[in-house]
């Protein structure tokens, strides 16, 4: 049967029941829009968490001592060889930073808190949230800076402020406690309160002097893209033979699984919502086919092959599905565009900050997801029509025409 | 030896109605030669439609052999039967059976479209045939916008436009008034004479019988006289 005739007949049959088919198209469109919009939120959320995880001193890849995770401290430090970064010449690297990070106790005149003391070279920290931090007071001037910056929330808890002094106590490489006083250069305001409570920054040399050790506890690396992770892992593994070289997915497994959930979430939402809809579609198609049994029987009596009759019903169903999906995707894009630059959540920032989400939330509508939804829908449209179509050719043309 | 267009040998068709067998056709031997205009007559329930259906491959006999234009129908599968109907047989049914979403011209073109004839030729042939039936002006109307007689003429145009070997017409005049029936019969006769179309029709209508070149009478599924 010529395709053109098939399409022509299907098209006109669809118009014959434009009301019923219109409702079907609308229902599919709304379902698709719903799925896509929920998906943009989930994708946005996952991307945000991923960005945040990478920003929060993790980077794409981190080199640490194998025992550091279980027992963090300068005892698990190492000294990278000069020029180790040459090994990465053929990997697109955005930047890297060497840090010394140890657990410490910080004390004001009134309060004491457990924190992570992080010695950094501010010039290297363009790769982490430190680089774009808004600091009240002054930022660190370099690796030699002997002042500290603390989170705004921590400063509040310690009932202290910029310019005052705090005492930091930690364990040196020899296992003995070290203690020193530092002046607060500034307080920082991060996206998450949890960060502000945990990280206290100062110059890397300052921490080295306190711990009496030139070692670092981590090398963090930021790449241009996730795709380069395997290559970078391999090359770093060769340089830091006795150390652990880990990708962010290993370091932040909860976040990695959240990103994975977002990937699957599309399918789950799609099948829950569209699954219900497909029942409606099958039902509408069965009705449409039963109404036309006589006519379809006549087509066969005139010499149309059974499989062409099946094809006609399948094409009709697929056209309805396609119209619905295209309209739904278009509607999703229209709804998404005004928010593509981000949604200002500062009104809810307290709760959101607890969840590690920034004030500006950016939903993400991904073309790949739209393609997936489109293809899945076509497949569903075909599957949904097979049963009604088979019913159409189950009766003989003669029986069909008698009705 | 003339080749029969239709040949039935020992054809029986039994319906199982509530466990009581209904013998719609019993051991029928029957043949139609090329160029004949045969009318099947007989009381209601005598098996006229059933005979047309088994010959047209819409129904299968329980016993017996049927050949149409030399093809053994029993040997054909459903798709092949569809092809046989498509390429060799023209059907005219009592209830015109036009495709409601297509215009008169598109209905007439439908079978040619299935046959894969190109658009220009289809259009010419459809309009030409509609013209010869006095229906050219209504070519763009859909079935719902035409009278019964007009629809039946479109159905006939559709059946003959492909020059089938055999035209099967079941009660073609049942829904038509006498005047329209007369026109229809003249038309069939002209087709038979001028184009040499072989026609087999089933009818109660004495007017139809009068036009046929041969009458075959059925009773209780058997041929009683010719
Ligand atoms: N599908 C069917 N199921 C059961 N019985 C059937 C079926 N089709 C036909 N019959 C029976 O077969 C017999 C012959 O029917 P058929 O339709 O061939 O008669 P007919 O001569 O065309 O009658 P009419 O002049 O009323 O059209 C009848 O007794 C009819 O009831
Ligand atoms: Mg009959």
GROMACS .gro file of C-alpha atoms in nm, chain A:
model
  403
    1UNK     CA    1   0.000   0.000   0.000
    2UNK     CA    2   0.148   0.335  -0.097
    3UNK     CA    3   0.256   0.539   0.203
    4UNK     CA    4   0.091   0.848   0.067
    5UNK     CA    5  -0.249   0.680   0.055
    6UNK     CA    6  -0.193   0.545   0.406
    7UNK     CA    7  -0.113   0.890   0.540
    8UNK     CA    8  -0.398   1.051   0.350
    9UNK     CA    9  -0.657   0.807   0.483
   10UNK     CA   10  -0.520   0.825   0.837
   11UNK     CA   11  -0.505   1.201   0.830
   12UNK     CA   12  -0.864   1.237   0.717
   13UNK     CA   13  -0.987   0.979   0.965
   14UNK     CA   14  -0.820   1.177   1.241
   15UNK     CA   15  -1.003   1.489   1.129
   16UNK     CA   16  -1.329   1.300   1.116
   17UNK     CA   17  -1.306   1.265   1.495
   18UNK     CA   18  -1.125   1.587   1.558
   19UNK     CA   19  -1.287   1.642   1.895
   20UNK     CA   20  -1.188   1.309   2.041
   21UNK     CA   21  -0.842   1.317   1.886
   22UNK     CA   22  -0.796   1.679   1.986
   23UNK     CA   23  -0.860   1.589   2.348
   24UNK     CA   24  -0.615   1.302   2.320
   25UNK     CA   25  -0.349   1.529   2.169
   26UNK     CA   26  -0.407   1.782   2.446
   27UNK     CA   27  -0.381   1.519   2.718
   28UNK     CA   28  -0.058   1.382   2.573
   29UNK     CA   29   0.081   1.733   2.531
   30UNK     CA   30   0.009   1.825   2.892
   31UNK     CA   31   0.158   1.501   3.020
   32UNK     CA   32   0.472   1.553   2.814
   33UNK     CA   33   0.499   1.913   2.930
   34UNK     CA   34   0.462   1.799   3.289
   35UNK     CA   35   0.726   1.532   3.255
   36UNK     CA   36   0.967   1.769   3.081
   37UNK     CA   37   0.924   2.048   3.334
   38UNK     CA   38   0.967   1.816   3.630
   39UNK     CA   39   1.268   1.682   3.454
   40UNK     CA   40   1.419   2.029   3.407
   41UNK     CA   41   1.387   2.081   3.783
   42UNK     CA   42   1.546   1.747   3.859
   43UNK     CA   43   1.824   1.801   3.610
   44UNK     CA   44   1.881   2.149   3.747
   45UNK     CA   45   1.893   2.017   4.100
   46UNK     CA   46   2.132   1.738   4.012
   47UNK     CA   47   2.356   1.971   3.812
   48UNK     CA   48   2.358   2.215   4.101
   49UNK     CA   49   2.454   1.947   4.349
   50UNK     CA   50   2.723   1.825   4.119
   51UNK     CA   51   2.862   2.174   4.067
   52UNK     CA   52   2.849   2.237   4.438
   53UNK     CA   53   3.026   1.909   4.513
   54UNK     CA   54   3.301   1.987   4.266
   55UNK     CA   55   3.329   2.345   4.389
   56UNK     CA   56   3.348   2.244   4.751
   57UNK     CA   57   3.719   2.173   4.738
   58UNK     CA   58   3.667   1.839   4.564
   59UNK     CA   59   3.730   1.930   4.203
   60UNK     CA   60   3.690   1.669   3.934
   61UNK     CA   61   3.978   1.467   4.071
   62UNK     CA   62   4.158   1.464   4.400
   63UNK     CA   63   4.483   1.304   4.502
   64UNK     CA   64   4.498   1.197   4.865
   65UNK     CA   65   4.683   0.957   5.089
   66UNK     CA   66   4.508   0.617   5.097
   67UNK     CA   67   4.458   0.652   5.472
   68UNK     CA   68   4.342   1.012   5.473
   69UNK     CA   69   3.967   0.947   5.452
   70UNK     CA   70   3.972   0.717   5.757
   71UNK     CA   71   4.218   0.922   5.956
   72UNK     CA   72   4.254   1.275   5.824
   73UNK     CA   73   4.556   1.466   5.948
   74UNK     CA   74   4.899   1.583   5.854
   75UNK     CA   75   5.026   1.231   5.929
   76UNK     CA   76   4.853   1.136   5.604
   77UNK     CA   77   5.018   1.412   5.405
   78UNK     CA   78   5.253   1.388   5.109
   79UNK     CA   79   5.491   1.607   4.917
   80UNK     CA   80   5.419   1.628   4.545
   81UNK     CA   81   5.730   1.648   4.331
   82UNK     CA   82   5.803   1.979   4.168
   83UNK     CA   83   5.649   1.997   3.821
   84UNK     CA   84   5.415   1.697   3.859
   85UNK     CA   85   5.159   1.885   3.655
   86UNK     CA   86   5.372   1.838   3.341
   87UNK     CA   87   5.226   1.488   3.320
   88UNK     CA   88   4.888   1.641   3.235
   89UNK     CA   89   5.011   1.835   2.933
   90UNK     CA   90   4.765   1.664   2.698
   91UNK     CA   91   4.459   1.685   2.927
   92UNK     CA   92   4.245   2.002   2.918
   93UNK     CA   93   4.289   2.113   3.279
   94UNK     CA   94   4.106   2.420   3.412
   95UNK     CA   95   4.335   2.443   3.713
   96UNK     CA   96   4.471   2.269   4.019
   97UNK     CA   97   4.537   2.347   4.381
   98UNK     CA   98   4.751   2.197   4.656
   99UNK     CA   99   4.608   2.222   5.004
  100UNK     CA  100   4.679   2.112   5.353
  101UNK     CA  101   4.360   2.033   5.534
  102UNK     CA  102   4.350   1.911   5.893
  103UNK     CA  103   4.086   1.879   6.164
  104UNK     CA  104   4.122   2.152   6.422
  105UNK     CA  105   3.951   2.312   6.716
  106UNK     CA  106   3.884   2.683   6.698
  107UNK     CA  107   3.826   2.894   7.004
  108UNK     CA  108   3.701   3.241   7.071
  109UNK     CA  109   3.678   3.400   7.411
  110UNK     CA  110   3.331   3.247   7.445
  111UNK     CA  111   3.294   2.941   7.225
  112UNK     CA  112   3.479   2.642   7.089
  113UNK     CA  113   3.404   2.459   6.767
  114UNK     CA  114   3.547   2.170   6.566
  115UNK     CA  115   3.644   2.275   6.212
  116UNK     CA  116   3.860   2.189   5.916
  117UNK     CA  117   4.162   2.412   5.887
  118UNK     CA  118   4.256   2.452   5.524
  119UNK     CA  119   4.585   2.601   5.413
  120UNK     CA  120   4.559   2.733   5.059
  121UNK     CA  121   4.736   2.933   4.797
  122UNK     CA  122   4.458   3.178   4.697
  123UNK     CA  123   4.609   3.212   4.349
  124UNK     CA  124   4.533   2.845   4.286
  125UNK     CA  125   4.183   2.853   4.426
  126UNK     CA  126   4.009   2.988   4.117
  127UNK     CA  127   3.903   2.625   4.076
  128UNK     CA  128   3.696   2.608   4.395
  129UNK     CA  129   3.421   2.808   4.562
  130UNK     CA  130   3.695   2.996   4.743
  131UNK     CA  131   3.777   3.179   4.422
  132UNK     CA  132   3.433   3.334   4.388
  133UNK     CA  133   3.356   3.379   4.753
  134UNK     CA  134   3.203   3.702   4.878
  135UNK     CA  135   3.415   3.801   5.173
  136UNK     CA  136   3.320   4.056   5.431
  137UNK     CA  137   3.647   4.224   5.529
  138UNK     CA  138   3.957   4.115   5.339
  139UNK     CA  139   4.038   3.802   5.141
  140UNK     CA  140   4.363   3.612   5.186
  141UNK     CA  141   4.646   3.782   5.004
  142UNK     CA  142   4.861   3.475   4.936
  143UNK     CA  143   5.003   3.148   5.065
  144UNK     CA  144   5.205   3.353   5.314
  145UNK     CA  145   4.905   3.526   5.467
  146UNK     CA  146   4.895   3.466   5.840
  147UNK     CA  147   4.539   3.572   5.891
  148UNK     CA  148   4.232   3.351   5.861
  149UNK     CA  149   3.892   3.380   5.704
  150UNK     CA  150   3.596   3.203   5.861
  151UNK     CA  151   3.238   3.145   5.757
  152UNK     CA  152   2.984   3.407   5.858
  153UNK     CA  153   2.779   3.146   6.039
  154UNK     CA  154   3.080   3.022   6.233
  155UNK     CA  155   3.176   3.377   6.327
  156UNK     CA  156   2.828   3.421   6.462
  157UNK     CA  157   2.850   3.100   6.664
  158UNK     CA  158   3.186   3.202   6.804
  159UNK     CA  159   3.046   3.547   6.876
  160UNK     CA  160   3.342   3.707   6.707
  161UNK     CA  161   3.397   3.939   6.411
  162UNK     CA  162   3.651   4.066   6.157
  163UNK     CA  163   3.971   4.194   6.315
  164UNK     CA  164   3.940   3.988   6.633
  165UNK     CA  165   4.166   3.695   6.716
  166UNK     CA  166   4.089   3.326   6.736
  167UNK     CA  167   4.298   3.040   6.870
  168UNK     CA  168   4.340   2.729   6.659
  169UNK     CA  169   4.451   2.398   6.801
  170UNK     CA  170   4.550   2.094   6.596
  171UNK     CA  171   4.784   1.796   6.588
  172UNK     CA  172   5.126   1.813   6.426
  173UNK     CA  173   5.297   1.538   6.228
  174UNK     CA  174   5.459   1.418   6.550
  175UNK     CA  175   5.121   1.363   6.713
  176UNK     CA  176   5.167   1.655   6.953
  177UNK     CA  177   4.921   1.938   6.978
  178UNK     CA  178   5.003   2.277   6.825
  179UNK     CA  179   4.827   2.595   6.905
  180UNK     CA  180   4.843   2.945   6.765
  181UNK     CA  181   4.640   3.262   6.753
  182UNK     CA  182   4.521   3.420   6.425
  183UNK     CA  183   4.350   3.743   6.333
  184UNK     CA  184   4.030   3.726   6.129
  185UNK     CA  185   4.086   3.892   5.789
  186UNK     CA  186   3.729   3.840   5.675
  187UNK     CA  187   3.414   3.635   5.702
  188UNK     CA  188   3.274   3.459   5.400
  189UNK     CA  189   2.923   3.393   5.286
  190UNK     CA  190   2.885   3.059   5.107
  191UNK     CA  191   2.580   2.902   4.944
  192UNK     CA  192   2.551   2.652   5.222
  193UNK     CA  193   2.563   2.716   5.593
  194UNK     CA  194   2.721   2.378   5.641
  195UNK     CA  195   3.025   2.495   5.447
  196UNK     CA  196   3.051   2.813   5.649
  197UNK     CA  197   3.056   2.617   5.972
  198UNK     CA  198   3.323   2.372   5.860
  199UNK     CA  199   3.595   2.546   5.662
  200UNK     CA  200   3.846   2.790   5.805
  201UNK     CA  201   4.102   2.914   5.552
  202UNK     CA  202   4.450   3.055   5.586
  203UNK     CA  203   4.770   3.062   5.384
  204UNK     CA  204   4.931   2.725   5.310
  205UNK     CA  205   5.268   2.838   5.450
  206UNK     CA  206   5.098   2.942   5.772
  207UNK     CA  207   4.958   2.593   5.826
  208UNK     CA  208   5.296   2.440   5.732
  209UNK     CA  209   5.461   2.652   5.997
  210UNK     CA  210   5.202   2.555   6.257
  211UNK     CA  211   5.233   2.183   6.179
  212UNK     CA  212   5.607   2.202   6.121
  213UNK     CA  213   5.564   2.006   5.799
  214UNK     CA  214   5.592   2.106   5.432
  215UNK     CA  215   5.346   1.827   5.334
  216UNK     CA  216   5.008   1.879   5.171
  217UNK     CA  217   4.707   1.655   5.224
  218UNK     CA  218   4.540   1.694   4.888
  219UNK     CA  219   4.587   1.796   4.530
  220UNK     CA  220   4.263   1.895   4.367
  221UNK     CA  221   4.222   1.918   3.993
  222UNK     CA  222   3.953   2.079   3.787
  223UNK     CA  223   3.906   1.972   3.427
  224UNK     CA  224   3.732   2.133   3.135
  225UNK     CA  225   3.483   1.848   3.119
  226UNK     CA  226   3.374   1.525   3.288
  227UNK     CA  227   3.473   1.342   2.972
  228UNK     CA  228   3.841   1.395   3.045
  229UNK     CA  229   3.825   1.227   3.385
  230UNK     CA  230   3.938   0.878   3.277
  231UNK     CA  231   4.242   1.013   3.093
  232UNK     CA  232   4.339   1.242   3.379
  233UNK     CA  233   4.294   0.957   3.630
  234UNK     CA  234   4.528   0.737   3.431
  235UNK     CA  235   4.799   0.999   3.397
  236UNK     CA  236   4.781   1.112   3.759
  237UNK     CA  237   4.784   0.751   3.873
  238UNK     CA  238   5.121   0.712   3.707
  239UNK     CA  239   5.261   1.024   3.877
  240UNK     CA  240   5.123   0.962   4.226
  241UNK     CA  241   5.185   0.592   4.237
  242UNK     CA  242   5.144   0.535   4.610
  243UNK     CA  243   4.849   0.768   4.654
  244UNK     CA  244   4.478   0.750   4.585
  245UNK     CA  245   4.367   0.932   4.272
  246UNK     CA  246   3.989   0.962   4.285
  247UNK     CA  247   3.718   1.112   4.069
  248UNK     CA  248   3.448   1.324   4.228
  249UNK     CA  249   3.194   1.044   4.186
  250UNK     CA  250   3.401   0.834   4.428
  251UNK     CA  251   3.455   1.119   4.668
  252UNK     CA  252   3.092   1.233   4.673
  253UNK     CA  253   2.896   0.914   4.616
  254UNK     CA  254   2.563   1.060   4.737
  255UNK     CA  255   2.587   1.338   4.483
  256UNK     CA  256   2.692   1.097   4.209
  257UNK     CA  257   2.391   0.878   4.285
  258UNK     CA  258   2.166   1.185   4.287
  259UNK     CA  259   2.285   1.265   3.934
  260UNK     CA  260   2.214   0.906   3.840
  261UNK     CA  261   1.866   0.928   3.993
  262UNK     CA  262   1.801   1.234   3.777
  263UNK     CA  263   1.894   1.028   3.473
  264UNK     CA  264   1.653   0.751   3.570
  265UNK     CA  265   1.397   0.992   3.703
  266UNK     CA  266   1.307   1.093   3.351
  267UNK     CA  267   1.216   0.737   3.263
  268UNK     CA  268   1.029   0.678   3.586
  269UNK     CA  269   0.820   0.993   3.556
  270UNK     CA  270   0.767   0.927   3.190
  271UNK     CA  271   0.639   0.576   3.236
  272UNK     CA  272   0.419   0.657   3.533
  273UNK     CA  273   0.248   0.948   3.363
  274UNK     CA  274   0.248   0.824   3.006
  275UNK     CA  275   0.160   0.472   3.118
  276UNK     CA  276  -0.171   0.597   3.252
  277UNK     CA  277  -0.224   0.796   2.938
  278UNK     CA  278  -0.156   0.504   2.709
  279UNK     CA  279  -0.454   0.323   2.860
  280UNK     CA  280  -0.665   0.618   2.752
  281UNK     CA  281  -0.508   0.611   2.410
  282UNK     CA  282  -0.565   0.239   2.365
  283UNK     CA  283  -0.922   0.286   2.475
  284UNK     CA  284  -0.985   0.570   2.235
  285UNK     CA  285  -0.828   0.370   1.955
  286UNK     CA  286  -1.034   0.060   2.029
  287UNK     CA  287  -1.348   0.273   2.018
  288UNK     CA  288  -1.238   0.434   1.695
  289UNK     CA  289  -1.158   0.097   1.541
  290UNK     CA  290  -1.481  -0.068   1.654
  291UNK     CA  291  -1.679   0.218   1.509
  292UNK     CA  292  -1.508   0.160   1.181
  293UNK     CA  293  -1.506  -0.218   1.169
  294UNK     CA  294  -1.751  -0.210   0.881
  295UNK     CA  295  -1.549   0.038   0.689
  296UNK     CA  296  -1.220  -0.140   0.754
  297UNK     CA  297  -1.383  -0.467   0.645
  298UNK     CA  298  -1.491  -0.298   0.326
  299UNK     CA  299  -1.138  -0.178   0.260
  300UNK     CA  300  -1.024  -0.536   0.285
  301UNK     CA  301  -1.309  -0.658   0.064
  302UNK     CA  302  -1.184  -0.415  -0.198
  303UNK     CA  303  -0.842  -0.572  -0.182
  304UNK     CA  304  -0.652  -0.394   0.092
  305UNK     CA  305  -0.420  -0.641   0.262
  306UNK     CA  306  -0.476  -0.711   0.633
  307UNK     CA  307  -0.137  -0.574   0.719
  308UNK     CA  308  -0.218  -0.248   0.541
  309UNK     CA  309  -0.527  -0.215   0.759
  310UNK     CA  310  -0.310  -0.271   1.066
  311UNK     CA  311  -0.064  -0.017   0.931
  312UNK     CA  312  -0.341   0.237   0.890
  313UNK     CA  313  -0.451   0.212   1.252
  314UNK     CA  314  -0.088   0.225   1.368
  315UNK     CA  315  -0.024   0.533   1.158
  316UNK     CA  316  -0.331   0.704   1.300
  317UNK     CA  317  -0.223   0.635   1.654
  318UNK     CA  318   0.131   0.743   1.583
  319UNK     CA  319   0.012   1.068   1.427
  320UNK     CA  320  -0.192   1.147   1.740
  321UNK     CA  321   0.106   1.065   1.958
  322UNK     CA  322   0.344   1.272   1.747
  323UNK     CA  323   0.113   1.572   1.746
  324UNK     CA  324   0.073   1.545   2.123
  325UNK     CA  325   0.443   1.506   2.191
  326UNK     CA  326   0.551   1.785   1.960
  327UNK     CA  327   0.294   2.018   2.115
  328UNK     CA  328   0.400   1.906   2.463
  329UNK     CA  329   0.769   1.962   2.396
  330UNK     CA  330   0.697   2.301   2.242
  331UNK     CA  331   0.488   2.397   2.544
  332UNK     CA  332   0.765   2.277   2.776
  333UNK     CA  333   1.016   2.497   2.593
  334UNK     CA  334   0.782   2.796   2.610
  335UNK     CA  335   0.730   2.744   2.984
  336UNK     CA  336   1.101   2.688   3.040
  337UNK     CA  337   1.248   2.982   2.849
  338UNK     CA  338   1.148   3.255   3.096
  339UNK     CA  339   1.324   3.057   3.372
  340UNK     CA  340   1.622   2.936   3.174
  341UNK     CA  341   1.839   3.207   3.328
  342UNK     CA  342   1.757   3.083   3.676
  343UNK     CA  343   1.487   3.123   3.939
  344UNK     CA  344   1.559   3.351   4.233
  345UNK     CA  345   1.496   3.146   4.543
  346UNK     CA  346   1.629   3.397   4.794
  347UNK     CA  347   1.282   3.419   4.945
  348UNK     CA  348   1.317   3.057   5.057
  349UNK     CA  349   1.691   3.072   5.103
  350UNK     CA  350   1.697   2.937   5.460
  351UNK     CA  351   1.559   2.596   5.368
  352UNK     CA  352   1.734   2.590   5.034
  353UNK     CA  353   2.072   2.670   5.185
  354UNK     CA  354   2.030   2.375   5.416
  355UNK     CA  355   1.982   2.159   5.112
  356UNK     CA  356   2.298   2.294   4.956
  357UNK     CA  357   2.115   2.473   4.678
  358UNK     CA  358   2.210   2.822   4.575
  359UNK     CA  359   1.991   3.126   4.581
  360UNK     CA  360   1.958   3.126   4.206
  361UNK     CA  361   1.828   2.791   4.092
  362UNK     CA  362   1.878   2.711   3.725
  363UNK     CA  363   1.646   2.448   3.574
  364UNK     CA  364   1.788   2.261   3.280
  365UNK     CA  365   1.596   2.156   2.972
  366UNK     CA  366   1.820   1.920   2.782
  367UNK     CA  367   1.778   1.847   2.414
  368UNK     CA  368   1.885   1.487   2.471
  369UNK     CA  369   1.596   1.442   2.716
  370UNK     CA  370   1.354   1.588   2.465
  371UNK     CA  371   1.479   1.345   2.204
  372UNK     CA  372   1.437   1.056   2.448
  373UNK     CA  373   1.080   1.159   2.528
  374UNK     CA  374   1.002   1.198   2.159
  375UNK     CA  375   1.139   0.859   2.063
  376UNK     CA  376   0.981   0.682   2.361
  377UNK     CA  377   0.646   0.832   2.269
  378UNK     CA  378   0.662   0.714   1.912
  379UNK     CA  379   0.743   0.365   2.034
  380UNK     CA  380   0.454   0.386   2.283
  381UNK     CA  381   0.220   0.515   2.014
  382UNK     CA  382   0.298   0.217   1.794
  383UNK     CA  383   0.267  -0.031   2.081
  384UNK     CA  384  -0.061   0.120   2.197
  385UNK     CA  385  -0.213   0.079   1.854
  386UNK     CA  386  -0.114  -0.281   1.793
  387UNK     CA  387  -0.396  -0.431   1.999
  388UNK     CA  388  -0.674  -0.216   1.849
  389UNK     CA  389  -0.532  -0.273   1.502
  390UNK     CA  390  -0.526  -0.649   1.550
  391UNK     CA  391  -0.888  -0.636   1.657
  392UNK     CA  392  -0.972  -0.458   1.335
  393UNK     CA  393  -0.851  -0.749   1.124
  394UNK     CA  394  -0.962  -1.028   1.353
  395UNK     CA  395  -1.313  -1.036   1.205
  396UNK     CA  396  -1.342  -1.145   0.842
  397UNK     CA  397  -1.423  -0.868   0.595
  398UNK     CA  398  -1.761  -1.030   0.542
  399UNK     CA  399  -1.852  -1.032   0.911
  400UNK     CA  400  -1.724  -0.680   0.940
  401UNK     CA  401  -1.943  -0.560   0.655
  402UNK     CA  402  -2.251  -0.728   0.798
  403UNK     CA  403  -2.240  -0.513   1.108
   0.00000   0.00000   0.00000
